[in-house]
XYZ file of C-alpha atoms in Angstrom:
672
model
C 0.000 0.000 0.000
C 1.345 3.392 -1.026
C 1.782 5.923 1.801
C -0.646 8.809 1.775
C 0.694 12.353 1.125
C -0.076 13.287 4.726
C 1.810 10.327 6.195
C 4.731 10.949 3.840
C 4.832 14.579 4.929
C 4.788 13.446 8.568
C 7.753 11.133 7.913
C 9.775 13.877 6.213
C 9.045 16.311 9.010
C 10.192 13.795 11.587
C 13.438 13.238 9.649
C 14.124 16.978 9.371
C 13.139 17.535 12.970
C 15.456 14.730 14.096
C 18.327 16.247 12.130
C 17.621 19.685 13.594
C 17.625 18.208 17.108
C 20.827 16.254 16.441
C 22.573 19.339 15.002
C 21.529 21.473 17.955
C 22.877 18.876 20.395
C 26.251 18.891 18.635
C 26.212 22.680 18.378
C 25.640 22.986 22.119
C 28.681 20.782 22.794
C 30.866 22.840 20.429
C 29.788 26.133 21.989
C 30.412 24.770 25.480
C 33.922 23.811 24.363
C 34.504 27.304 22.982
C 33.199 28.904 26.160
C 35.657 26.800 28.164
C 38.644 28.034 26.144
C 41.140 30.261 27.998
C 40.164 33.103 25.715
C 38.014 35.883 27.112
C 36.611 37.004 23.742
C 35.593 33.468 22.760
C 34.040 32.665 26.132
C 32.146 35.954 26.254
C 30.690 35.420 22.770
C 30.056 31.651 22.890
C 28.373 31.392 26.289
C 25.193 33.358 25.456
C 24.860 31.527 22.125
C 25.064 28.219 23.995
C 22.290 29.360 26.339
C 20.114 30.254 23.352
C 20.784 26.891 21.748
C 19.664 25.174 24.951
C 16.364 27.013 24.669
C 16.085 25.953 21.039
C 16.604 22.327 22.046
C 13.560 22.570 24.300
C 11.609 24.307 21.540
C 12.424 21.550 19.039
C 11.356 18.903 21.557
C 8.033 20.696 22.016
C 7.664 20.941 18.233
C 8.091 17.176 17.945
C 5.306 16.639 20.453
C 2.998 19.120 18.716
C 3.251 17.900 15.115
C -0.434 17.062 15.026
C -1.502 20.639 15.789
C -1.497 22.986 12.780
C -1.197 26.020 15.034
C 2.173 24.801 16.341
C 3.967 26.062 13.254
C 7.765 26.351 13.162
C 7.945 29.959 11.907
C 9.364 31.364 15.189
C 11.865 28.491 15.184
C 13.213 29.749 11.851
C 13.945 33.165 13.322
C 15.821 31.730 16.300
C 17.831 29.272 14.188
C 18.783 32.029 11.721
C 19.955 34.333 14.507
C 22.022 31.544 16.085
C 23.605 30.791 12.689
C 24.496 34.471 12.244
C 26.052 34.564 15.699
C 28.165 31.496 14.938
C 29.321 32.973 11.614
C 30.651 35.960 13.538
C 32.822 33.792 15.808
C 35.885 33.197 13.513
C 38.898 35.270 14.421
C 38.271 35.167 18.179
C 40.677 32.306 18.809
C 44.397 32.673 18.191
C 45.377 29.079 18.853
C 48.566 28.650 16.812
C 48.025 24.935 16.269
C 44.527 25.452 14.875
C 45.523 28.486 12.823
C 48.356 26.635 11.114
C 46.276 23.538 10.340
C 43.210 25.299 8.970
C 44.487 28.670 7.774
C 42.711 30.931 10.192
C 39.422 29.036 10.419
C 39.649 27.050 13.628
C 38.419 23.442 13.132
C 36.214 23.741 16.198
C 34.725 26.932 14.778
C 34.274 25.259 11.377
C 32.396 22.427 13.046
C 30.292 24.925 14.985
C 29.332 26.750 11.794
C 28.484 23.518 9.941
C 26.182 22.410 12.762
C 24.489 25.815 12.995
C 23.830 25.885 9.242
C 22.600 22.267 9.274
C 20.134 23.096 12.055
C 18.869 26.116 10.124
C 18.500 24.192 6.852
C 16.583 21.435 8.639
C 14.379 24.018 10.335
C 13.535 25.611 6.991
C 12.445 22.221 5.668
C 9.835 22.179 8.462
C 8.115 25.323 7.236
C 4.440 25.146 6.452
C 3.568 25.584 2.812
C 3.117 29.221 1.917
C 4.537 30.623 5.160
C 6.706 33.735 4.957
C 10.482 33.085 5.184
C 12.358 34.405 8.163
C 13.572 37.985 7.690
C 16.757 36.993 9.494
C 17.892 34.864 6.540
C 19.218 37.954 4.812
C 21.523 38.490 7.761
C 22.798 34.911 7.468
C 23.706 35.552 3.827
C 25.590 38.697 4.782
C 27.390 36.941 7.629
C 28.534 34.174 5.278
C 30.602 36.868 3.575
C 32.712 37.109 6.723
C 34.203 33.658 6.135
C 34.247 33.823 2.326
C 37.978 34.479 2.197
C 38.686 31.396 4.341
C 36.459 29.163 2.212
C 37.987 30.487 -1.004
C 41.486 29.906 0.334
C 40.704 26.408 1.550
C 38.802 25.141 -1.501
C 40.766 26.878 -4.247
C 44.292 27.519 -3.066
C 44.524 24.221 -1.162
C 42.694 22.205 -3.805
C 44.093 18.697 -4.188
C 45.056 18.359 -0.531
C 41.880 16.542 0.559
C 43.837 13.414 1.475
C 46.455 15.379 3.409
C 46.091 14.772 7.148
C 46.964 18.411 7.821
C 44.495 20.030 5.417
C 41.972 17.253 4.768
C 39.702 17.829 7.782
C 39.697 21.599 7.235
C 38.837 21.263 3.544
C 36.084 18.765 4.343
C 34.624 21.146 6.925
C 34.707 24.027 4.439
C 32.889 21.924 1.855
C 30.335 21.101 4.539
C 29.812 24.799 5.181
C 29.160 25.342 1.451
C 26.774 22.383 1.288
C 24.648 23.452 4.238
C 24.774 27.138 3.283
C 23.355 26.253 -0.139
C 20.943 23.724 1.388
C 19.403 26.653 3.280
C 18.491 28.570 0.138
C 17.579 25.318 -1.685
C 15.161 24.268 1.068
C 13.755 27.781 1.170
C 12.821 27.967 -2.513
C 11.793 24.325 -2.961
C 9.539 24.639 0.082
C 7.594 27.254 -1.871
C 7.182 24.854 -4.832
C 9.856 26.735 -6.781
C 13.313 25.717 -7.898
C 16.802 27.038 -7.309
C 17.746 29.646 -9.897
C 20.837 31.640 -10.779
C 19.361 34.747 -9.158
C 18.978 32.864 -5.853
C 22.639 31.810 -5.898
C 23.763 35.282 -7.005
C 21.867 36.988 -4.187
C 23.101 34.441 -1.630
C 26.687 35.174 -2.779
C 26.150 38.935 -2.382
C 26.505 39.488 -6.131
C 30.138 38.350 -6.128
C 31.099 36.087 -9.034
C 34.001 34.419 -7.256
C 32.029 33.714 -4.068
C 29.162 32.224 -6.111
C 31.577 29.885 -7.896
C 33.313 28.950 -4.621
C 29.973 27.981 -3.064
C 29.133 25.931 -6.159
C 32.509 24.183 -6.069
C 32.079 23.305 -2.408
C 28.723 21.674 -3.124
C 29.693 19.919 -6.348
C 32.924 18.406 -4.996
C 31.481 17.286 -1.648
C 31.516 13.497 -1.333
C 30.970 12.557 2.318
C 32.034 8.937 1.951
C 35.575 9.655 0.816
C 36.536 13.274 1.500
C 39.262 13.508 4.097
C 38.790 12.579 7.729
C 35.740 13.852 9.545
C 36.467 16.352 12.294
C 34.611 14.328 14.921
C 31.516 12.264 15.484
C 29.622 15.550 15.821
C 29.867 16.285 12.094
C 26.285 16.154 10.764
C 25.327 13.747 7.999
C 24.935 15.355 4.568
C 21.515 16.592 3.453
C 19.169 13.804 2.390
C 18.635 15.676 -0.885
C 22.368 16.089 -1.570
C 22.178 14.746 -5.131
C 19.247 17.015 -5.996
C 21.141 19.934 -4.470
C 24.192 19.175 -6.630
C 22.150 18.922 -9.811
C 20.259 22.121 -8.983
C 23.536 23.893 -8.300
C 25.004 22.788 -11.634
C 21.877 23.846 -13.474
C 22.174 27.365 -12.039
C 25.730 27.937 -13.299
C 24.855 28.658 -16.973
C 22.179 31.053 -15.732
C 24.851 33.170 -14.039
C 26.025 34.113 -17.544
C 22.658 35.539 -18.569
C 21.615 39.152 -19.036
C 19.187 38.733 -16.154
C 22.130 38.367 -13.753
C 24.416 40.861 -15.500
C 21.878 43.653 -14.997
C 20.172 42.388 -11.846
C 21.440 45.196 -9.635
C 20.120 47.845 -12.033
C 16.777 46.060 -12.165
C 16.504 45.869 -8.381
C 17.484 49.502 -7.927
C 14.986 50.572 -10.565
C 17.393 52.606 -12.679
C 17.864 50.321 -15.676
C 18.337 52.529 -18.740
C 16.222 51.119 -21.535
C 17.593 53.658 -24.023
C 21.168 52.442 -23.510
C 22.763 51.529 -26.871
C 22.586 47.809 -27.526
C 26.324 47.779 -28.260
C 26.981 49.080 -24.746
C 24.763 46.367 -23.291
C 26.755 43.781 -25.249
C 29.965 45.148 -23.743
C 28.553 45.114 -20.207
C 27.397 41.527 -20.628
C 30.775 40.516 -22.075
C 32.523 42.041 -19.039
C 30.154 40.171 -16.712
C 30.931 36.893 -18.474
C 34.645 37.599 -18.375
C 34.396 38.105 -14.599
C 32.656 34.736 -14.223
C 35.166 33.025 -16.517
C 38.044 34.336 -14.430
C 36.274 33.121 -11.276
C 35.768 29.632 -12.728
C 39.387 29.484 -13.853
C 40.602 30.821 -10.519
C 38.638 28.136 -8.663
C 39.764 25.405 -11.081
C 36.108 24.375 -11.179
C 36.211 22.396 -14.427
C 39.086 20.170 -13.311
C 37.510 19.621 -9.881
C 34.162 18.560 -11.356
C 35.674 16.337 -14.047
C 38.057 14.623 -11.631
C 35.168 13.691 -9.365
C 31.751 14.220 -11.012
C 28.964 15.407 -8.705
C 26.787 12.323 -9.340
C 27.177 8.743 -10.436
C 28.043 8.333 -14.114
C 26.078 5.127 -14.561
C 23.471 4.892 -17.302
C 19.742 4.542 -17.012
C 18.717 1.546 -19.076
C 15.309 2.163 -20.632
C 15.121 -0.801 -23.049
C 15.303 1.548 -26.017
C 17.739 1.204 -28.879
C 19.190 4.595 -28.097
C 19.895 3.675 -24.502
C 21.569 0.435 -25.528
C 23.707 2.235 -28.104
C 24.626 4.938 -25.622
C 25.866 2.374 -23.138
C 28.043 0.867 -25.834
C 29.397 4.299 -26.761
C 30.397 5.112 -23.234
C 31.977 1.734 -22.709
C 34.172 2.313 -25.741
C 36.030 5.220 -24.167
C 38.097 5.186 -20.986
C 35.996 5.162 -17.854
C 35.722 8.312 -15.780
C 37.639 8.559 -12.532
C 36.076 6.632 -9.690
C 33.645 8.689 -7.697
C 31.237 7.676 -4.980
C 27.625 8.018 -5.957
C 25.132 9.468 -3.576
C 23.568 6.843 -1.385
C 20.423 8.886 -1.075
C 17.340 8.351 -3.234
C 16.655 11.001 -5.838
C 14.160 11.514 -8.582
C 16.796 13.261 -10.688
C 18.674 11.442 -13.413
C 22.317 10.695 -12.721
C 23.205 12.490 -15.966
C 20.874 15.456 -15.459
C 23.799 17.793 -14.802
C 25.615 17.037 -18.064
C 23.554 19.355 -20.338
C 24.318 22.168 -17.888
C 28.020 21.291 -18.054
C 27.930 21.457 -21.853
C 25.980 24.728 -21.761
C 28.411 26.368 -19.346
C 31.507 25.284 -21.258
C 30.076 26.356 -24.628
C 28.708 29.688 -23.338
C 32.106 30.669 -21.977
C 33.679 29.830 -25.347
C 31.526 32.495 -26.988
C 33.372 35.598 -28.096
C 32.385 39.234 -27.503
C 29.908 40.531 -30.035
C 31.443 41.915 -33.208
C 28.630 44.493 -33.168
C 30.428 46.317 -30.329
C 33.380 48.315 -31.607
C 36.594 49.154 -29.804
C 35.149 52.629 -29.235
C 32.104 51.101 -27.532
C 34.380 49.117 -25.238
C 36.461 52.168 -24.378
C 33.367 54.238 -23.596
C 31.762 51.591 -21.380
C 35.072 50.935 -19.631
C 35.408 54.636 -18.856
C 31.832 54.876 -17.553
C 32.254 51.868 -15.279
C 35.483 53.295 -13.895
C 33.670 56.526 -13.009
C 30.889 54.587 -11.249
C 33.478 52.834 -9.012
C 31.372 49.676 -8.824
C 34.177 47.693 -7.176
C 33.867 44.965 -9.845
C 36.849 43.881 -11.899
C 36.861 45.595 -15.294
C 38.030 44.239 -18.624
C 39.014 45.828 -21.912
C 38.228 44.117 -25.221
C 41.701 42.596 -25.378
C 41.316 41.431 -21.768
C 37.987 39.751 -22.561
C 39.465 38.006 -25.597
C 42.432 36.883 -23.511
C 40.122 35.450 -20.858
C 38.176 33.575 -23.513
C 41.400 32.172 -24.955
C 42.473 31.079 -21.476
C 39.155 29.250 -21.070
C 39.570 27.615 -24.501
C 43.035 26.440 -23.470
C 41.641 25.040 -20.187
C 38.868 23.180 -22.042
C 41.365 21.810 -24.533
C 43.599 20.630 -21.692
C 40.664 18.763 -20.111
C 39.386 17.359 -23.418
C 39.744 13.666 -22.570
C 38.012 13.802 -19.173
C 35.417 16.278 -20.470
C 34.283 13.977 -23.270
C 34.339 10.973 -20.944
C 31.585 12.775 -19.049
C 29.707 14.213 -22.024
C 29.537 10.835 -23.769
C 27.215 9.820 -20.921
C 24.594 12.306 -22.089
C 21.117 10.935 -22.529
C 20.789 11.186 -26.306
C 17.190 10.119 -26.893
C 15.537 13.197 -28.384
C 18.657 15.315 -27.911
C 17.914 19.011 -28.373
C 19.266 21.283 -31.068
C 20.840 23.632 -28.512
C 22.724 20.759 -26.892
C 24.058 19.593 -30.262
C 25.210 23.155 -30.943
C 26.962 23.250 -27.567
C 28.768 19.988 -28.323
C 29.830 21.307 -31.723
C 31.209 24.470 -30.116
C 33.111 22.469 -27.502
C 34.561 20.138 -30.137
C 36.152 23.154 -31.838
C 38.678 23.497 -28.990
C 38.504 20.066 -27.318
C 38.791 17.298 -29.918
C 36.653 14.256 -29.002
C 37.947 10.719 -29.160
C 37.176 9.571 -32.719
C 35.832 6.124 -31.885
C 33.817 7.433 -28.940
C 32.420 10.206 -31.154
C 31.366 7.685 -33.800
C 29.427 5.619 -31.279
C 27.944 8.698 -29.647
C 26.753 10.033 -33.000
C 25.327 6.603 -33.772
C 23.294 6.822 -30.561
C 22.124 10.344 -31.453
C 20.850 9.165 -34.842
C 19.172 6.103 -33.329
C 17.444 8.197 -30.693
C 16.243 10.913 -33.067
C 12.693 10.000 -34.094
C 11.567 13.356 -35.503
C 12.438 15.187 -38.699
C 15.913 16.670 -38.573
C 16.025 20.471 -38.646
C 18.765 22.408 -40.430
C 20.554 23.679 -37.308
C 20.694 20.222 -35.686
C 22.121 18.617 -38.814
C 24.713 21.374 -39.148
C 25.761 21.070 -35.500
C 26.040 17.270 -35.698
C 28.099 17.605 -38.893
C 30.498 20.074 -37.254
C 30.858 17.697 -34.296
C 31.590 14.777 -36.634
C 34.056 16.816 -38.676
C 35.963 18.058 -35.624
C 36.200 14.481 -34.325
C 37.540 13.454 -37.773
C 34.561 11.178 -38.362
C 34.057 10.707 -42.107
C 30.984 9.391 -43.987
C 32.672 6.104 -44.859
C 32.836 5.197 -41.139
C 29.409 6.515 -40.201
C 26.774 5.273 -42.618
C 23.781 6.077 -40.413
C 24.521 9.817 -40.301
C 25.444 9.720 -43.979
C 21.867 8.573 -44.691
C 20.529 11.449 -42.570
C 22.288 13.941 -44.847
C 21.544 12.060 -48.055
C 17.821 11.874 -47.269
C 17.441 15.624 -46.657
C 15.323 17.563 -49.161
C 17.319 19.634 -51.641
C 16.439 22.975 -50.032
C 17.576 21.728 -46.591
C 20.825 20.455 -48.063
C 21.506 23.942 -49.419
C 20.730 25.547 -46.053
C 22.922 23.091 -44.136
C 25.768 23.523 -46.607
C 25.540 27.308 -46.342
C 25.492 27.172 -42.548
C 28.498 24.873 -42.439
C 30.541 27.149 -44.651
C 29.811 30.095 -42.336
C 30.549 28.163 -39.154
C 33.379 29.406 -36.931
C 33.524 26.098 -35.047
C 34.993 23.965 -37.866
C 38.550 22.840 -37.197
C 39.390 21.091 -40.463
C 38.029 21.964 -43.888
C 39.546 18.780 -45.322
C 37.349 16.542 -43.168
C 34.330 18.766 -43.683
C 34.800 18.387 -47.431
C 33.627 14.766 -47.259
C 30.343 15.780 -45.615
C 29.837 18.765 -47.915
C 30.215 16.462 -50.902
C 27.103 14.590 -49.763
C 25.232 17.876 -49.492
C 26.499 19.080 -52.859
C 28.380 22.030 -51.357
C 32.025 23.123 -51.348
C 34.199 23.519 -48.268
C 35.257 26.949 -47.085
C 38.688 27.860 -45.647
C 39.101 26.685 -42.055
C 38.387 29.144 -39.267
C 40.568 29.687 -36.248
C 38.196 29.057 -33.321
C 40.371 31.140 -30.993
C 40.252 34.372 -33.016
C 37.082 34.317 -35.117
C 34.252 36.487 -33.776
C 30.743 35.108 -33.705
C 28.327 37.121 -35.783
C 25.643 36.722 -33.126
C 25.928 39.051 -30.139
C 25.710 38.088 -26.500
C 22.565 40.147 -26.155
C 20.160 40.056 -29.089
C 18.292 43.230 -29.955
C 14.984 41.504 -29.329
C 16.041 40.112 -25.953
C 13.929 41.716 -23.288
C 15.675 43.201 -20.292
C 13.813 41.979 -17.218
C 11.466 44.624 -15.922
C 11.386 45.691 -12.339
C 8.749 43.668 -10.542
C 6.334 45.590 -8.388
C 6.924 45.047 -4.683
C 4.217 43.049 -2.964
C 2.544 44.419 0.113
C 4.076 42.769 3.181
C 1.839 40.880 5.520
C 1.150 42.321 8.952
C 2.814 39.371 10.670
C 5.994 39.863 8.654
C 6.085 43.582 9.457
C 5.837 42.813 13.167
C 8.720 40.361 12.950
C 10.820 42.745 10.890
C 10.317 45.444 13.502
C 11.904 43.183 16.122
C 14.928 42.442 13.983
C 18.150 44.016 15.240
C 19.587 46.463 12.733
C 23.028 45.007 12.112
C 25.355 47.032 9.851
C 25.770 45.535 6.420
C 28.979 43.774 5.512
C 31.491 45.423 3.234
C 31.308 44.348 -0.436
C 33.244 41.180 -1.194
C 36.430 41.652 -3.184
C 38.027 38.222 -2.896
C 40.223 38.333 -5.994
C 41.503 41.828 -5.250
C 42.221 40.824 -1.685
C 44.393 37.884 -2.745
C 46.102 39.890 -5.475
C 46.758 43.015 -3.376
C 48.341 41.298 -0.391
C 51.824 42.410 0.739
C 54.523 41.057 -1.550
C 56.297 39.257 1.288
C 53.104 37.217 1.796
C 52.623 36.315 -1.876
C 53.709 33.345 -3.955
C 56.709 34.058 -6.177
C 54.990 32.217 -9.057
C 51.390 33.468 -9.205
C 51.681 36.611 -7.064
C 48.733 35.679 -4.817
C 48.465 35.525 -1.055
C 49.934 32.274 0.240
C 47.875 29.826 2.255
C 50.258 26.882 2.566
C 53.619 28.629 2.091
C 56.865 26.757 1.548
C 60.333 28.209 1.104
C 62.843 26.737 -1.313
C 66.522 26.279 -0.445
C 67.138 29.300 -2.680
C 64.994 31.535 -0.487
C 61.902 31.869 -2.698
C 58.419 31.722 -1.169
C 55.856 29.551 -2.977
C 52.300 28.377 -2.528
C 52.876 24.659 -2.035
C 50.168 23.523 -4.491
C 51.379 26.001 -7.132
C 54.981 24.824 -6.797
C 53.882 21.180 -6.911
C 52.083 21.803 -10.213
C 55.135 23.586 -11.645
C 57.363 20.692 -10.633
C 54.967 18.229 -12.258
C 55.359 20.091 -15.533
C 59.148 20.427 -15.208
C 60.321 17.712 -12.784
C 63.358 18.415 -10.672
C 63.860 22.039 -11.764
C 63.094 25.239 -9.875
C 60.571 27.255 -11.949
C 62.403 30.504 -11.131
C 66.098 29.619 -11.161
C 66.115 26.348 -13.147
C 68.308 24.898 -10.410
C 67.730 21.399 -9.085
C 64.654 21.329 -6.816
C 62.225 18.797 -5.393
C 59.188 19.536 -3.236
C 60.542 17.577 -0.282
C 63.393 20.064 0.172
C 60.955 22.993 0.530
C 59.956 23.419 4.161
C 56.653 24.932 5.267
C 57.058 28.499 6.530
C 54.812 28.738 9.609
C 55.895 32.304 10.379
C 54.702 33.571 6.997
C 51.533 31.533 7.290
C 50.692 33.058 10.667
C 51.370 36.514 9.207
C 49.046 35.745 6.286
C 46.296 34.694 8.706
C 46.695 37.928 10.677
C 46.593 39.971 7.485
C 43.361 38.268 6.393
C 41.737 38.917 9.755
C 42.699 42.577 9.608
C 41.721 43.147 5.970
C 38.952 40.616 5.293
C 35.219 41.340 5.061
C 33.845 42.704 8.286
C 30.878 44.558 9.624
C 30.925 48.247 8.916
C 30.598 50.509 11.901
C 27.025 51.183 12.863
């Protein structure tokens, strides 16, 4: 007998309530430990939070007993949990324990555990909300307080990336990933509780409109694998969210949306001063700058490598008894298997490959070039205007934007093998035109494995049961050409082209000859011969400009939505909210780039997190030096003298100085 919706809801509430109670119990123990530290600031701050948590424990117990009463709603519980989470996020920096500072780069492991438990309790409490109830007004404060530890999370997940198995850094990195997971679970539970879905605007707002912080949060969620990541800090570490796989897929699906015009101009829309008479060329430039900022953030976080090395979900296929599914399985089996990665042990309604179209979309979107409709004069004018506005965002000239795009193309090309190992797992039955176009664009800089591409294309043809449109045929032909698949080895797609009506053959041929994604005209010639067309000279995918702009002239800028009248209950709760000063704007990249030179890596010029000093006196970020030595084994990247990583000792004095500098210059509350 199937459970009724009401009984299922009761079961879910009990699970979330149990997790909230468990998290609060652990949080109380952590706060008691902090209060017992021989540190006056920590004890003074932690003790009252512990007392409030004790009251929350009693409130949760009463909530469990009153589940059958509709009037015993958890709305007040949300407010209390949010305020406790904010208080815990303000704790870092109070302890100066040298041992903890060295092992976790300024974010004490006990504090990390405290924050994880506080966020887990809040996320679980939000899942208990009644349908349609108004979210806690204190959630905005939690988002602002997350900014206070952004620099620590960025340093741990990006600068220390690859050290998850290290006994020194592993627990700290795992804790930081846990913070990202539960921080994003809060906003995910909030929007899904209102029968909505996580969008790019939700993530952007939660990250305070900072591209790098948004990508860091996404990386923390996508690379979190609780069964294998490092060593847990203690038995008090909460279990991962039950909807972890759905959270990962939702997070990946939001990433391409961050590149949209809706996000690029979201601040203007919210403030109500969006200029609709702004020249379209200027809008194209502004959008190109926004995308360049996101590309730099993704490169800086090494997001593509992290996701490909350990995909966010299981890469197994869903067998649906169809010919396409059977062919797809064969295609994937023909190429090297992806790196081992634990799959989520939690049930999910989402497909294990549901994130792959978003991966293809993100990679292809970032390969797009600035619109040729915007001239160099347009770029110079917009650049000058943005400088005068002092927005605090990183600015890019046209040459900068092209350089960023080329850097992304080089990164995609470097990851070609592992990228296609993932993309060949795409569900191809009824594959969309836009996805085929994305794959064609990607294949222009990352050449697919020829045999794998043949089998993948075979699956695409077998799973396509509708009439082929011109754009889909052209995209599939570009993909085949770039993979050096010729008609003689792929009869099924040859028949697709041969069976096209004459007018479609002409349109496909014309589109192929205008394509900027074709790598080799000699291979394309074989396909054009079937269509009756002639090949055009090959295009350089790294320098050719797309004729289509980032922002089409008919694309509507989102209008400012009218504010809804607040309910009386919400106004009363807002009135009781303490007016905390807002945090300073996040400037993570500038902070790491503008650090004192004696605290920066001699190779990349950024603030060191795990500094080592070579026998020749140079200071390096350990991970950066390790990568340089992998490329040129046994040779110092600066002097070309003999050098191995084992001879470079960690510099604890510099590391402690870097921690102090971060505490003094990181995001903080402005004076009231």
